[in-house]
Amino acid sequence: MSGYVLLRHRDIPDLHKLDVYLANGGFAAFKKAVTAMKPEEVLKEVMDSGLRGRGGAGFPTGVKWSFLPNKIWPHYVVANADESEPGTFKDRELLESNPFQFLEGLMLSCYAVQANVGYVYLRGEFWRIAGQIDGCIADLEAAGLLGEKLYGSDYSLRLYTHLGAGAYICGEETALLESIEGNLGQPRLRPPFPATAGLYGKPTVINNVETLANVPPIIERGAAWYRTFGTEKSPGVKIFSLSGNINKPGNYELPLGTTFRELIYTHGGGIPGGRGVKAIMAAGASSTLILANDQSLDTPMDYESTQQLGAPLGSASVIVIDDSVNIAWLVRKTVNFFKHESCGKCTPCREGTFWMDNIARRLISGQGSLKDIDLLYNVASQMQGKCLCALGEFSTMAVASGIEKFRKDFEALVKT
Amino acid sequence: MAVKMVNLTIDNHPVSVPAGTLVVDAAKKVGIEIPVFCYHPKMDPVGMCRLCLVEIGRPMVDRATNQPVLEADGSPKISFGPKLETACTTPVSEGMVVLTENDKVSEARKDILEFILTSHPLDCPVCDKGGECPLQNLTMRFGPGESRFLFDEKMRLAKQVPLGELILLDRERCIQCARCVRFQKEIVDDPVIGFSQRGRALEIVTFSDPGFDSIFSGNTTDICPVGALTTSDFRFGARPWEMNAAASLCTHCPVGCNLTINVRREARAGGRDVIKRIMPRQNESVNEIWICDKGRFAYHFTESEQRLTEPMMRKGSELVAVSWDEALQAAASRLKKAGEKTITLAGGRLSNEDLFNLCQLTSGLGGQYWMHGTMGGGDLLAQVGVGQGTNLGEFGPGSAILVVASDLHEEAPVWWLRVKQAAERGATLIVASARPTRLDRFAKCVIRYAYGEEVETVTSLVPEYKTDVSEAICAGIQGILGAENLVVFFGSDGLGLEGTTALAAACMELLVKTNHFGRANNGLIAVWPNANTQGAFELGYRPAADLASRLAEAQVAYIAAADPAGDDPALAEALRKTGFIIVQELFMTPTARMADLVLPAQAFTEREGTFVSGERRVQRYYPAVRPISGPRPDFQIAAQIAAQLGFSLEERLASLVFQRLSEAMPDFAGLTYQQLAMVEEQWPLIGRHDLYFGGTGYDNHQGLGVQLKPAAQRLEPLNLPDVPELPPLQAPEGAFLVVPITCLYDRGQTLLPTSLLHERMEKPAIYVHPKLATRVGLEDKQSFQLVLNGISTLVQVIFDENAPEGAALLPRSVGVPIQGPALAQKEIVSG
């Protein structure tokens, strides 16, 4: 028996093989759901578990599923495997090493909303993994776990993979849908929301890989068991992708509510050279910078507590920044990333990221002035609240919080 | 069905608009301007540019009681969101409060404009759009005075990217609003341009070969809110404020698109007015705000160096220039001598006034007048043409449209567009044709027949005749039975005079039997070859099946705006026997070269007049340029000849001719030029100082025209013609069937002078299905001598899987004369 809920492959060799997965209780949950549970019972179990989306927004998964109208058919479920946030590498490990648990979760989600077709949308760079998932799907079809009239019921299900072309924006759920449909990957207007008009204009659930991997154990062992992990409002376990200035970077499966200090020092082995932590990015490049101090280090990493630091937990990709780093350099890195990844659909993000990148580059190269620091901050503020999708807003987070909390780092680079 | 009205307030103005209206439109209706770039009232909103951000509040509702929350004074408490919202994507809702003028909104506009201008080259002084540019106007009004963006950091991008030979892209000026991309995809179903790359590198590219392969491409330059897209015709041609504008009509097809002609006096033209560009003029009942590229670009014939400028008379074997006096006298004396042996032949591009004077003159002599052309049935439109008040733009659920024997996309592009959009709105579209057309994919029902079966196909659609019909016909009948309104378009695809006349009769029978005539949005529309063929029918002109013998027997043939010798070798042969030939023309056509007297006529741009469109809308066109010296208007020439003969015809003004016309013709009774010039407010509002809203089109100040009431609508009794049966088309051994089709870019006299379009013009070629080709022994791209009606012409073979297997397709006006379905042979060339 593994101590892990999600990273079970770390204890069970070859879990990525179907026979090994089946021998370790695999697909018991799916069989139980299809043969013994009504779709709404599956949905209720997930709702009761309090599982929240692991892609970043933390929206309650069961509630999301419940939004699909029963008057419009067909329904679709799309797994978002476009894991592109800098510092996030949890889905990749699941896809590579424990793919069947994820696929079982996807299948349970399909069953819960009575979708007969599910898609796995993978970022273009995951082409090798896509091949592996295709193999898994073929194995499942051969084993009769996917296909027509499963377990003798009336329920039929097919899964397909779809490979993106290397665009961060396609992790945004409506851009992802556009990409599956063969269009340019740009976010759609909302409303309508995907729950009512998603893929091909039909009701669609879009869930993160890790979210879906949580579903089989919830169905198998029940919502009450799942709630034994984590906090009241943020139940369950979460994979924290730890990177940056840290001795032992990697994925750590821990209950939500674990403190930054425990993650960094107990599990991550502390900072190289025993240096101090200067800042933390809890949500990859989209993070609002957290100023590291006793109070923030002792903050539990759950959706509510982290938010109280003014920084969303996001996908929980914790990047540790030690005191040797100039935050202006970090800000330039993130801004450059967003400039490269802005889809260009809306004006503030297309022009704003380009402009911020110019100013930040100027500052880093020592060509900037004090006015440029204010200008950079202004441009970021000028973008906020005006963009078409969340990506545009995210691109300003590190800039604004960086200047607010670490202005001295910027001033140090300015010619006097 | 009553439309639900929604009440809201915008900047303290109470507004009531139909449910579903967008905030930006609701504001516009009460005169409040919310600036936009990406939004266009003819297209679905996308909310990309973010310029239209406004503050929107909605009445608060108590979640527990579901009751509105009230302020202390009893008014509903309004809750404003934390963020500004895009007015172009937000539909109105009851009790909504919209603020468009407060500091928060003004700041946001300034911010967005500053963002847009960071990448904009600000080359307004050399930009074609300068002076009528939404970005320029909105920046002046809402933008920041100066930019904080460093000039040196501006992106330098390509400034001359040809998307095709017609449209050029300036990548620096593009603000990525996607209006052009959306127009091509949503409006005209030609998704041949799109975005490539992303972020700041986002650029418009074309996917087609040839580039930007769409017959509507020019419209993108009107709706482009900056100078990014320009036509190669107008690019760097003039500044908008230097040009005068004149209202006109397109003369290339029977739709009657309203145009504005922009002209400028130019030194290099010797101080003459030069046409700089043609733009659509808004008429929501005709062309909305669109025109096709033929209408936009093919005006150069009016300024051609080849235009006839002086009367010419045959002296000996040569045509030599003579004075107008001499010419008019010669014409008069010849006509007087000929008397009833006079035959007048008029073309469909003459105005009603020209046609009226010509027929008055001819009648006065006791002669006969005919129309030159191979399409019949126009007389039936006077009975059951579409009723007054017909507007394809209103077609939707409950309406049906039947298109028979017409490739509208090629023959009348804007009708194609309007029919397509009607189908998308829910109208039942039935397409009956011998070959696939661009309308098929929008049709509820496609009926495929073999050439020659047009009449029986339409007859089989009459529900009461229903006997053992195919599934497609059944579906067609269902579509017709289920419709409140029905409009039938008939064309001449594969048909000659005999076929079209019979087809028109069959269409009329269908309309009458199903009671779809005599009222608005019901009736018959003919897809004529010319702009005023319908007008000629209205004035009593008919095409003659036996024209050759009539010409051969005539003592004088007076031919205006027609080229029978060029179009039909048999007519050329007949003209050799005609006593005396008078030709009134723009150009030295093959017929003019045979003439004894040639009279130069003015182009439509130099004068005024009226046309009757295929929808029987009488519309005015106005002089756009000062006429070149020499030519006279056709109506005036006829009147001046008449004066020599002692008849009094009006020669002074077209409006005075029209006055006589409306007195003489019952269908036109009471109609005046003043009525034709009347306008009313149209939606969307375009062409004003707020041109950002609908694009750089032209508001219509000069007339929306008046649709004639057909006899049925005046409750006059119908005269139902017999529907003739057509002989079956069959090719004997050693021959194959060739039928005429119409292509947009043919090689006609009025198109050839526009060199810009040469690459897109049809070549002398026939489209042959590979199976037919194998049977006949033809190979793809092979050139061979095609023998048609005894005439041998070198043509190329183009394999076309869409062509039927039974007949080869030959485009009209590409240099190979064809009048109707004909038997052809391959000439055996020895060695």
PDB file of C-alpha atoms in Angstrom, chain B residues 548 551 563-578 581 590-591 594:
ATOM      1  CA  ALA B 548     -30.532  38.374 -87.583  1.00  0.00           C
ATOM      2  CA  LEU B 551     -31.315  43.297 -89.045  1.00  0.00           C
ATOM      3  CA  ASP B 563     -22.215  45.049 -79.946  1.00  0.00           C
ATOM      4  CA  PRO B 564     -24.154  42.447 -81.891  1.00  0.00           C
ATOM      5  CA  ALA B 565     -21.351  41.895 -84.384  1.00  0.00           C
ATOM      6  CA  GLY B 566     -18.858  41.217 -81.634  1.00  0.00           C
ATOM      7  CA  ASP B 567     -21.190  38.946 -79.699  1.00  0.00           C
ATOM      8  CA  ASP B 568     -22.609  36.813 -82.465  1.00  0.00           C
ATOM      9  CA  PRO B 569     -21.089  36.007 -85.854  1.00  0.00           C
ATOM     10  CA  ALA B 570     -24.590  35.416 -87.250  1.00  0.00           C
ATOM     11  CA  LEU B 571     -25.565  38.979 -86.370  1.00  0.00           C
ATOM     12  CA  ALA B 572     -22.350  40.279 -87.907  1.00  0.00           C
ATOM     13  CA  GLU B 573     -23.289  38.455 -91.063  1.00  0.00           C
ATOM     14  CA  ALA B 574     -26.792  39.943 -90.952  1.00  0.00           C
ATOM     15  CA  LEU B 575     -25.432  43.472 -90.458  1.00  0.00           C
ATOM     16  CA  ARG B 576     -23.517  43.154 -93.709  1.00  0.00           C
ATOM     17  CA  LYS B 577     -26.925  43.167 -95.386  1.00  0.00           C
ATOM     18  CA  THR B 578     -28.333  46.084 -93.402  1.00  0.00           C
ATOM     19  CA  ILE B 581     -25.802  51.251 -89.603  1.00  0.00           C
ATOM     20  CA  PRO B 590     -16.661  45.347 -83.928  1.00  0.00           C
ATOM     21  CA  THR B 591     -20.168  46.637 -84.669  1.00  0.00           C
ATOM     22  CA  MET B 594     -19.023  48.027 -89.516  1.00  0.00           C
TER      23      MET B 594
END
